Amino acid sequence: MNVRQAPEYPQWPQYDATEREGLIRALEQGQWWRMGGSEVDSFEREFAEFHGAPHALAVTNGTHALELALQVMGVGPGSEVIVPAFTFISSSQAAQRLGAVAVPVDVDPRTYNIDVAAAAAAVTPRTRVIMPVHMAGFLADMDALAKLSADTGVALLQDAAHAHAARWQGKRVGELGSVAAFSFQNGKLMTAGEGGAVLFPDSELYEKAFLRHSCGRPRTDRLYKHQIAGSNLRLNEFSAAVLRAQLGRLEGQIKTRQQRWATLYPLLEKIDGVVPQRADERTDFPSHYMAMFRVPGIGEENRNALVDRLVAAGVPAFAGFRAIYRTDAFWEMGAPDETPDQLAERCPHAEAISQDCVWLHHRTLLATEQDMHRTAEIVADAVAAV
Ligand SMILES: *Cc1c(COP(=O)(O)O)cnc(C)c1O
């Protein structure tokens, strides 16, 4: 009998003495909020510089990062925001929470990124923002989107929750001329458990966002002069200290994931019925937030059974996102004047992907080369068995 050794995937999140020292440093400052300490300021500077953006604003989480960005970009009641139908729900919820309508459009069946022609067809006089989501760290077609934005005058907001350090034709997310929102939630490529950031290409939007993220209060205000309406979305000093340490490890870890994906991709591709996610080749530094693949035609129930089998074999596997219009949450407020079935008809690829897609946690791609072979064998066995 051939007893296969189970792959050993590293834990996530990871830390070492750098995080520990950062936490002690923040602790011993004696001031634990950003207005008193220096960790958030330093992290923002480092994160902005790393991504080639003039300004970064750290916030409480990625969902708030999207909300804040949309708000300072002028989204509110009466606006429409175009989002891919296949994404994590925050992309649409952020728009809906501001009283805007989230308009889902279809995605590309290979990259799972927003279909730019579908986005163009969905633009109306009320459209304020188009939100590409860089799925699993493979960038959306930023050239076509930049052209669409220039042609229509509609701004882009990149949901970069998966795309820390990723590059499009050599340019990092902060160098592409549009606002970009990040998440530092526990599973993301760098994390403090929770946290988020927004990169701004210009100071006007950044200044507005700073006020709004701090109850409308200027940085130096001591007299409660709240200039504009806002909320408290400030990141704390401990989280920023951890994120500074995480940023230092990010690029090296991504390079490992790129090497492992280069091994795993052809192995997955060879499995009967399996089609791994493809990058637009202009994404020349993908960040590999997830290792995704489809089993076209498998059906939702069998896909879920496949995920269960992979988990039972020790592989950290998950079902792909549900199409946003297939959730109850989507219909609570700010939904377009269409039925779920009409949306499914308009978004056939998102509909199919959400039923046949599986993703593996990015810690899978931090294991050994040999473990990539073992992983592919487990996937092949599981696919054959369902
Ligand atoms: C994780 C994620 C978010 C939200 O980030 P949180 O920090 O969890 O609020 C937004 N968009 C996408 C695509 C995500 O994966």
Short mmCIF file of C-alpha atoms and ligand atoms in Angstrom, two decimals:
data_model
loop_
_atom_site.label_atom_id
_atom_site.label_comp_id
_atom_site.label_asym_id
_atom_site.label_seq_id
_atom_site.Cartn_x
_atom_site.Cartn_y
_atom_site.Cartn_z
CA MET A 1 0.00 0.00 0.00
CA ASN A 2 1.18 3.44 -0.87
CA VAL A 3 0.91 5.50 2.29
CA ARG A 4 1.09 9.09 1.22
CA GLN A 5 2.64 11.52 3.64
CA ALA A 6 0.24 14.38 4.38
CA PRO A 7 1.47 17.81 3.26
CA GLU A 8 2.59 20.16 6.01
CA TYR A 9 1.26 23.62 5.41
CA PRO A 10 2.73 26.43 7.53
CA GLN A 11 0.44 28.20 9.96
CA TRP A 12 -1.07 31.60 9.25
CA PRO A 13 -0.61 34.27 10.50
CA GLN A 14 3.12 34.19 11.09
CA TYR A 15 5.22 36.32 13.42
CA ASP A 16 8.64 36.52 14.97
CA ALA A 17 10.60 38.81 17.28
CA THR A 18 9.89 41.82 15.00
CA GLU A 19 6.16 41.77 15.83
CA ARG A 20 6.95 41.14 19.49
CA GLU A 21 9.34 44.09 19.64
CA GLY A 22 6.84 46.28 17.79
CA LEU A 23 4.11 45.49 20.27
CA ILE A 24 6.37 46.30 23.21
CA ARG A 25 7.48 49.51 21.49
CA ALA A 26 3.84 50.58 21.06
CA LEU A 27 3.04 49.60 24.63
CA GLU A 28 5.92 51.54 26.10
CA GLN A 29 5.12 54.71 24.14
CA GLY A 30 2.45 55.23 26.77
CA GLN A 31 -0.03 56.47 24.13
CA TRP A 32 -1.97 53.80 22.32
CA TRP A 33 -3.99 55.79 19.78
CA ARG A 34 -2.65 57.33 16.60
CA MET A 35 -3.00 60.91 17.79
CA GLY A 36 -0.56 60.25 20.61
CA GLY A 37 1.80 57.68 19.15
CA SER A 38 3.97 57.30 16.06
CA GLU A 39 3.35 53.71 14.88
CA VAL A 40 0.30 54.49 12.70
CA ASP A 41 2.06 57.49 11.14
CA SER A 42 5.15 55.42 10.43
CA PHE A 43 3.16 52.51 9.04
CA GLU A 44 1.21 54.81 6.70
CA ARG A 45 4.45 56.31 5.40
CA GLU A 46 6.02 52.89 4.86
CA PHE A 47 2.92 51.34 3.28
CA ALA A 48 2.43 54.30 0.90
CA GLU A 49 6.07 54.28 -0.13
CA PHE A 50 6.07 50.51 -0.62
CA HIS A 51 3.12 50.82 -3.02
CA GLY A 52 4.34 53.95 -4.80
CA ALA A 53 1.44 56.11 -3.58
CA PRO A 54 1.71 59.66 -2.24
CA HIS A 55 -0.62 59.00 0.73
CA ALA A 56 -1.90 56.11 2.82
CA LEU A 57 -4.53 56.28 5.54
CA ALA A 58 -4.74 53.38 7.98
CA VAL A 59 -8.24 52.44 9.16
CA THR A 60 -10.03 49.87 11.30
CA ASN A 61 -10.62 47.26 8.57
CA GLY A 62 -10.95 46.66 4.84
CA THR A 63 -14.71 47.12 4.76
CA HIS A 64 -14.35 50.55 6.35
CA ALA A 65 -11.51 51.32 3.93
CA LEU A 66 -13.92 50.77 1.02
CA GLU A 67 -16.72 52.75 2.69
CA LEU A 68 -14.47 55.68 3.47
CA ALA A 69 -12.95 55.71 -0.01
CA LEU A 70 -16.37 55.62 -1.67
CA GLN A 71 -17.65 58.37 0.59
CA VAL A 72 -14.82 60.80 -0.18
CA MET A 73 -15.23 59.96 -3.86
CA GLY A 74 -18.75 61.35 -3.66
CA VAL A 75 -20.81 58.17 -3.37
CA GLY A 76 -24.07 58.53 -1.45
CA PRO A 77 -27.83 58.26 -1.92
CA GLY A 78 -28.69 58.44 -5.62
CA SER A 79 -25.31 57.10 -6.78
CA GLU A 80 -24.54 53.78 -8.41
CA VAL A 81 -21.35 51.80 -7.90
CA ILE A 82 -20.42 49.07 -10.37
CA VAL A 83 -18.97 45.97 -8.70
CA PRO A 84 -18.07 42.49 -9.92
CA ALA A 85 -20.80 39.95 -9.08
CA PHE A 86 -18.14 37.48 -7.89
CA THR A 87 -16.42 39.03 -4.88
CA PHE A 88 -16.46 39.15 -1.09
CA ILE A 89 -19.64 40.92 0.04
CA SER A 90 -17.83 43.99 1.44
CA SER A 91 -17.31 45.30 -2.10
CA SER A 92 -21.05 45.81 -2.54
CA GLN A 93 -21.95 46.33 1.12
CA ALA A 94 -19.64 49.33 1.36
CA ALA A 95 -21.62 51.08 -1.40
CA GLN A 96 -24.98 50.00 -0.04
CA ARG A 97 -24.17 51.19 3.50
CA LEU A 98 -23.67 54.69 2.04
CA GLY A 99 -27.17 54.60 0.56
CA ALA A 100 -25.92 53.96 -2.98
CA VAL A 101 -27.01 51.21 -5.35
CA ALA A 102 -24.46 48.43 -5.97
CA VAL A 103 -24.71 47.27 -9.58
CA PRO A 104 -23.19 43.80 -10.10
CA VAL A 105 -21.61 42.99 -13.46
CA ASP A 106 -20.14 39.78 -14.81
CA VAL A 107 -16.53 38.62 -14.51
CA ASP A 108 -14.05 36.97 -16.85
CA PRO A 109 -14.35 33.15 -16.66
CA ARG A 110 -10.55 32.66 -16.51
CA THR A 111 -9.31 35.47 -14.27
CA TYR A 112 -12.57 35.94 -12.27
CA ASN A 113 -11.96 39.69 -12.58
CA ILE A 114 -14.48 42.32 -13.65
CA ASP A 115 -15.53 42.10 -17.31
CA VAL A 116 -14.74 45.60 -18.54
CA ALA A 117 -17.23 45.46 -21.44
CA ALA A 118 -19.96 44.50 -18.96
CA ALA A 119 -18.90 47.37 -16.71
CA ALA A 120 -19.02 49.78 -19.67
CA ALA A 121 -22.54 48.60 -20.52
CA ALA A 122 -23.69 49.23 -16.94
CA VAL A 123 -22.57 52.87 -16.76
CA THR A 124 -25.45 55.35 -16.33
CA PRO A 125 -25.54 59.07 -15.52
CA ARG A 126 -25.75 58.05 -11.83
CA THR A 127 -22.58 55.89 -11.85
CA ARG A 128 -19.99 57.43 -9.52
CA VAL A 129 -17.45 54.65 -9.14
CA ILE A 130 -16.36 51.43 -10.84
CA MET A 131 -14.78 49.01 -8.36
CA PRO A 132 -12.46 46.36 -9.80
CA VAL A 133 -11.52 43.65 -7.27
CA HIS A 134 -8.08 42.12 -7.90
CA MET A 135 -9.20 38.53 -7.37
CA ALA A 136 -6.63 36.48 -5.46
CA GLY A 137 -3.98 39.07 -6.33
CA PHE A 138 -4.34 38.81 -10.12
CA LEU A 139 -4.99 42.34 -11.30
CA ALA A 140 -8.10 43.34 -13.22
CA ASP A 141 -7.47 44.78 -16.69
CA MET A 142 -6.26 48.17 -15.44
CA ASP A 143 -5.50 49.45 -18.96
CA ALA A 144 -9.03 48.90 -20.23
CA LEU A 145 -10.45 50.22 -16.97
CA ALA A 146 -8.31 53.36 -17.14
CA LYS A 147 -9.63 53.95 -20.66
CA LEU A 148 -13.23 53.37 -19.57
CA SER A 149 -12.72 55.79 -16.69
CA ALA A 150 -11.25 58.43 -19.00
CA ASP A 151 -14.04 57.95 -21.57
CA THR A 152 -16.89 58.14 -19.06
CA GLY A 153 -15.47 60.37 -16.33
CA VAL A 154 -16.30 57.68 -13.75
CA ALA A 155 -13.58 57.17 -11.12
CA LEU A 156 -12.05 53.80 -10.24
CA LEU A 157 -11.71 52.41 -6.74
CA GLN A 158 -9.50 49.34 -6.57
CA ASP A 159 -10.59 46.78 -4.00
CA ALA A 160 -7.02 45.63 -3.33
CA ALA A 161 -7.87 43.44 -0.33
CA HIS A 162 -6.04 40.58 -2.13
CA ALA A 163 -3.38 42.61 -3.91
CA HIS A 164 -0.73 43.81 -1.45
CA ALA A 165 2.52 44.28 -3.41
CA ALA A 166 0.97 43.08 -6.69
CA ARG A 167 2.11 44.78 -9.92
CA TRP A 168 0.48 45.55 -13.24
CA GLN A 169 3.12 45.99 -15.96
CA GLY A 170 5.67 46.93 -13.34
CA LYS A 171 3.38 49.33 -11.51
CA ARG A 172 2.20 48.69 -7.98
CA VAL A 173 -1.41 49.26 -7.01
CA GLY A 174 -0.57 52.73 -5.65
CA GLU A 175 1.02 53.79 -8.94
CA LEU A 176 -2.02 53.17 -11.12
CA GLY A 177 -3.58 56.61 -10.57
CA SER A 178 -6.68 55.53 -8.65
CA VAL A 179 -7.69 55.10 -5.02
CA ALA A 180 -7.04 51.60 -3.62
CA ALA A 181 -8.41 49.95 -0.47
CA PHE A 182 -6.67 47.15 1.46
CA SER A 183 -7.57 44.75 4.26
CA PHE A 184 -5.34 43.40 7.03
CA GLN A 185 -7.88 40.90 8.38
CA ASN A 186 -6.45 37.70 9.86
CA GLY A 187 -6.34 35.74 6.59
CA LYS A 188 -4.93 38.47 4.38
CA LEU A 189 -1.36 38.58 3.03
CA MET A 190 -0.28 40.84 5.86
CA THR A 191 -2.33 41.12 8.99
CA ALA A 192 -2.88 42.49 12.45
CA GLY A 193 -6.01 40.39 12.97
CA GLU A 194 -8.08 43.32 11.71
CA GLY A 195 -7.11 46.53 9.95
CA GLY A 196 -7.29 48.33 6.63
CA ALA A 197 -5.73 51.12 4.59
CA VAL A 198 -6.57 53.38 1.68
CA LEU A 199 -4.00 54.66 -0.81
CA PHE A 200 -4.71 58.04 -2.38
CA PRO A 201 -3.19 59.42 -5.59
CA ASP A 202 -3.73 63.02 -4.44
CA SER A 203 -3.75 65.01 -1.21
CA GLU A 204 -7.23 66.48 -1.57
CA LEU A 205 -8.98 63.12 -1.22
CA TYR A 206 -6.52 62.06 1.47
CA GLU A 207 -7.18 65.17 3.59
CA LYS A 208 -10.93 64.67 3.28
CA ALA A 209 -10.57 61.03 4.26
CA PHE A 210 -8.40 61.90 7.25
CA LEU A 211 -11.10 64.22 8.61
CA ARG A 212 -13.89 61.71 8.00
CA HIS A 213 -11.99 58.86 9.63
CA SER A 214 -11.51 60.89 12.80
CA CYS A 215 -15.01 62.25 13.53
CA GLY A 216 -14.48 65.19 11.18
CA ARG A 217 -11.73 66.57 13.36
CA PRO A 218 -8.49 68.14 12.08
CA ARG A 219 -5.29 66.49 13.29
CA THR A 220 -4.28 69.38 15.57
CA ASP A 221 -7.74 70.29 16.85
CA ARG A 222 -8.07 70.70 20.62
CA LEU A 223 -11.30 72.70 20.61
CA TYR A 224 -13.75 70.10 19.21
CA LYS A 225 -14.01 71.80 15.84
CA HIS A 226 -15.59 69.00 13.85
CA GLN A 227 -15.41 70.30 10.29
CA ILE A 228 -17.34 67.59 8.47
CA ALA A 229 -19.47 64.60 9.36
CA GLY A 230 -17.49 61.46 10.00
CA SER A 231 -17.00 58.47 12.21
CA ASN A 232 -14.16 56.89 14.15
CA LEU A 233 -12.26 54.58 11.82
CA ARG A 234 -8.84 55.12 13.36
CA LEU A 235 -6.37 52.25 13.58
CA ASN A 236 -4.66 51.75 16.96
CA GLU A 237 -0.93 51.81 17.63
CA PHE A 238 -0.56 48.08 18.42
CA SER A 239 -2.02 47.02 15.09
CA ALA A 240 0.20 49.45 13.21
CA ALA A 241 3.30 48.15 15.01
CA VAL A 242 2.40 44.59 13.95
CA LEU A 243 1.70 45.69 10.38
CA ARG A 244 5.11 47.38 10.10
CA ALA A 245 6.69 44.02 10.91
CA GLN A 246 4.37 42.17 8.51
CA LEU A 247 5.20 44.54 5.65
CA GLY A 248 8.85 43.59 5.99
CA ARG A 249 8.03 39.94 5.31
CA LEU A 250 5.46 40.45 2.55
CA GLU A 251 7.52 40.43 -0.62
CA GLY A 252 9.68 37.45 0.30
CA GLN A 253 6.59 35.37 1.13
CA ILE A 254 4.93 36.36 -2.12
CA LYS A 255 8.01 35.26 -4.08
CA THR A 256 7.76 31.84 -2.43
CA ARG A 257 4.06 31.65 -3.36
CA GLN A 258 4.88 32.58 -6.96
CA GLN A 259 7.40 29.74 -7.18
CA ARG A 260 4.97 27.25 -5.65
CA TRP A 261 2.12 28.33 -7.92
CA ALA A 262 4.42 27.84 -10.90
CA THR A 263 4.72 24.22 -9.77
CA LEU A 264 1.12 23.68 -8.68
CA TYR A 265 -0.57 25.34 -11.68
CA PRO A 266 0.50 22.80 -14.36
CA LEU A 267 -0.19 19.91 -11.97
CA LEU A 268 -3.74 21.17 -11.39
CA GLU A 269 -4.20 21.84 -15.09
CA LYS A 270 -3.39 18.20 -15.85
CA ILE A 271 -6.19 16.91 -13.62
CA ASP A 272 -9.23 15.91 -15.60
CA GLY A 273 -11.99 18.50 -15.09
CA VAL A 274 -9.84 21.04 -13.20
CA VAL A 275 -9.15 24.53 -14.58
CA PRO A 276 -6.88 26.70 -12.39
CA GLN A 277 -7.34 30.48 -12.26
CA ARG A 278 -5.36 32.30 -14.93
CA ALA A 279 -3.63 35.64 -14.55
CA ASP A 280 -3.79 38.32 -17.19
CA GLU A 281 -0.10 38.17 -18.17
CA ARG A 282 0.18 41.92 -17.61
CA THR A 283 -0.03 41.11 -13.88
CA ASP A 284 3.74 40.69 -13.66
CA PHE A 285 3.87 40.31 -9.86
CA PRO A 286 0.76 38.46 -8.67
CA SER A 287 0.40 38.32 -4.90
CA HIS A 288 -1.43 34.92 -4.75
CA TYR A 289 -3.91 35.64 -2.00
CA MET A 290 -5.64 32.35 -2.84
CA ALA A 291 -4.89 29.35 -5.02
CA MET A 292 -8.14 29.08 -6.98
CA PHE A 293 -9.45 26.59 -9.48
CA ARG A 294 -12.71 25.67 -11.12
CA VAL A 295 -14.27 22.32 -11.83
CA PRO A 296 -16.68 23.50 -14.55
CA GLY A 297 -20.03 21.78 -14.47
CA ILE A 298 -19.44 20.02 -11.14
CA GLY A 299 -22.53 21.62 -9.57
CA GLU A 300 -22.71 23.37 -6.23
CA GLU A 301 -23.46 20.31 -4.11
CA ASN A 302 -20.59 18.26 -5.50
CA ARG A 303 -18.28 21.26 -5.25
CA ASN A 304 -19.12 21.50 -1.57
CA ALA A 305 -18.51 17.76 -1.17
CA LEU A 306 -15.16 18.21 -2.93
CA VAL A 307 -14.19 20.95 -0.44
CA ASP A 308 -15.16 18.62 2.44
CA ARG A 309 -12.96 15.87 1.01
CA LEU A 310 -10.00 18.22 0.65
CA VAL A 311 -10.42 19.48 4.20
CA ALA A 312 -10.65 15.89 5.48
CA ALA A 313 -7.34 15.19 3.69
CA GLY A 314 -5.71 18.13 5.48
CA VAL A 315 -5.84 20.69 2.67
CA PRO A 316 -7.11 24.16 3.73
CA ALA A 317 -9.81 24.38 1.03
CA PHE A 318 -12.88 26.59 0.82
CA ALA A 319 -15.88 27.10 -1.47
CA GLY A 320 -15.62 30.15 -3.76
CA PHE A 321 -17.62 33.28 -2.97
CA ARG A 322 -21.35 33.11 -3.53
CA ALA A 323 -22.39 35.57 -6.26
CA ILE A 324 -23.28 38.69 -4.25
CA TYR A 325 -26.86 38.76 -5.59
CA ARG A 326 -27.37 35.20 -4.25
CA THR A 327 -27.10 36.44 -0.64
CA ASP A 328 -29.98 37.83 1.46
CA ALA A 329 -27.72 40.67 2.60
CA PHE A 330 -27.46 42.07 -0.93
CA TRP A 331 -31.22 42.66 -1.14
CA GLU A 332 -31.63 44.47 2.17
CA MET A 333 -30.76 47.91 0.76
CA GLY A 334 -29.25 49.48 -2.35
CA ALA A 335 -30.00 46.63 -4.75
CA PRO A 336 -30.73 47.37 -8.41
CA ASP A 337 -34.21 47.05 -9.84
CA GLU A 338 -33.68 43.48 -11.07
CA THR A 339 -34.44 40.00 -9.71
CA PRO A 340 -31.72 37.52 -8.70
CA ASP A 341 -32.54 35.44 -11.77
CA GLN A 342 -32.25 38.45 -14.07
CA LEU A 343 -28.88 39.22 -12.52
CA ALA A 344 -27.79 35.60 -12.93
CA GLU A 345 -28.70 35.82 -16.59
CA ARG A 346 -26.70 39.03 -16.94
CA CYS A 347 -23.74 37.51 -15.02
CA PRO A 348 -23.46 33.92 -16.32
CA HIS A 349 -19.76 33.53 -15.52
CA ALA A 350 -20.08 34.81 -11.94
CA GLU A 351 -23.05 32.47 -11.51
CA ALA A 352 -21.05 29.48 -12.76
CA ILE A 353 -17.82 30.29 -10.91
CA SER A 354 -19.64 30.72 -7.61
CA GLN A 355 -20.91 27.14 -7.99
CA ASP A 356 -17.81 25.40 -9.33
CA CYS A 357 -14.88 27.26 -7.76
CA VAL A 358 -12.63 26.02 -4.94
CA TRP A 359 -9.84 27.98 -3.30
CA LEU A 360 -6.91 26.96 -1.17
CA HIS A 361 -5.55 29.20 1.58
CA HIS A 362 -2.36 31.01 0.56
CA ARG A 363 -0.45 29.22 3.31
CA THR A 364 -0.73 26.20 1.01
CA LEU A 365 1.69 28.02 -1.29
CA LEU A 366 4.19 28.52 1.54
CA ALA A 367 4.76 24.75 1.86
CA THR A 368 7.53 22.80 0.10
CA GLU A 369 7.80 22.00 -3.61
CA GLN A 370 7.14 18.37 -2.78
CA ASP A 371 3.98 19.37 -0.95
CA MET A 372 2.73 20.97 -4.18
CA HIS A 373 2.89 17.52 -5.77
CA ARG A 374 1.13 15.97 -2.80
CA THR A 375 -1.52 18.70 -2.90
CA ALA A 376 -2.21 18.07 -6.58
CA GLU A 377 -2.49 14.31 -5.92
CA ILE A 378 -5.03 14.93 -3.18
CA VAL A 379 -7.02 17.26 -5.45
CA ALA A 380 -6.94 14.67 -8.24
CA ASP A 381 -8.18 11.90 -5.91
CA ALA A 382 -10.91 14.11 -4.46
CA VAL A 383 -12.15 15.30 -7.86
CA ALA A 384 -12.26 11.71 -9.11
CA ALA A 385 -14.22 10.64 -6.02
CA VAL A 386 -17.09 13.15 -6.15
C1 LIG B 1 -11.30 40.75 3.02
C2 LIG B 1 -11.98 41.53 1.95
C3 LIG B 1 -12.59 42.78 2.19
C4 LIG B 1 -12.89 43.32 3.56
O1 LIG B 1 -11.89 43.38 4.45
P1 LIG B 1 -12.14 43.29 6.04
O2 LIG B 1 -10.86 43.79 6.58
O3 LIG B 1 -12.40 41.87 6.37
O4 LIG B 1 -13.29 44.17 6.39
C5 LIG B 1 -13.05 43.50 1.11
N1 LIG B 1 -12.97 43.02 -0.14
C6 LIG B 1 -12.45 41.81 -0.40
C7 LIG B 1 -12.39 41.36 -1.82
C8 LIG B 1 -11.96 41.02 0.63
O5 LIG B 1 -11.48 39.80 0.36
#
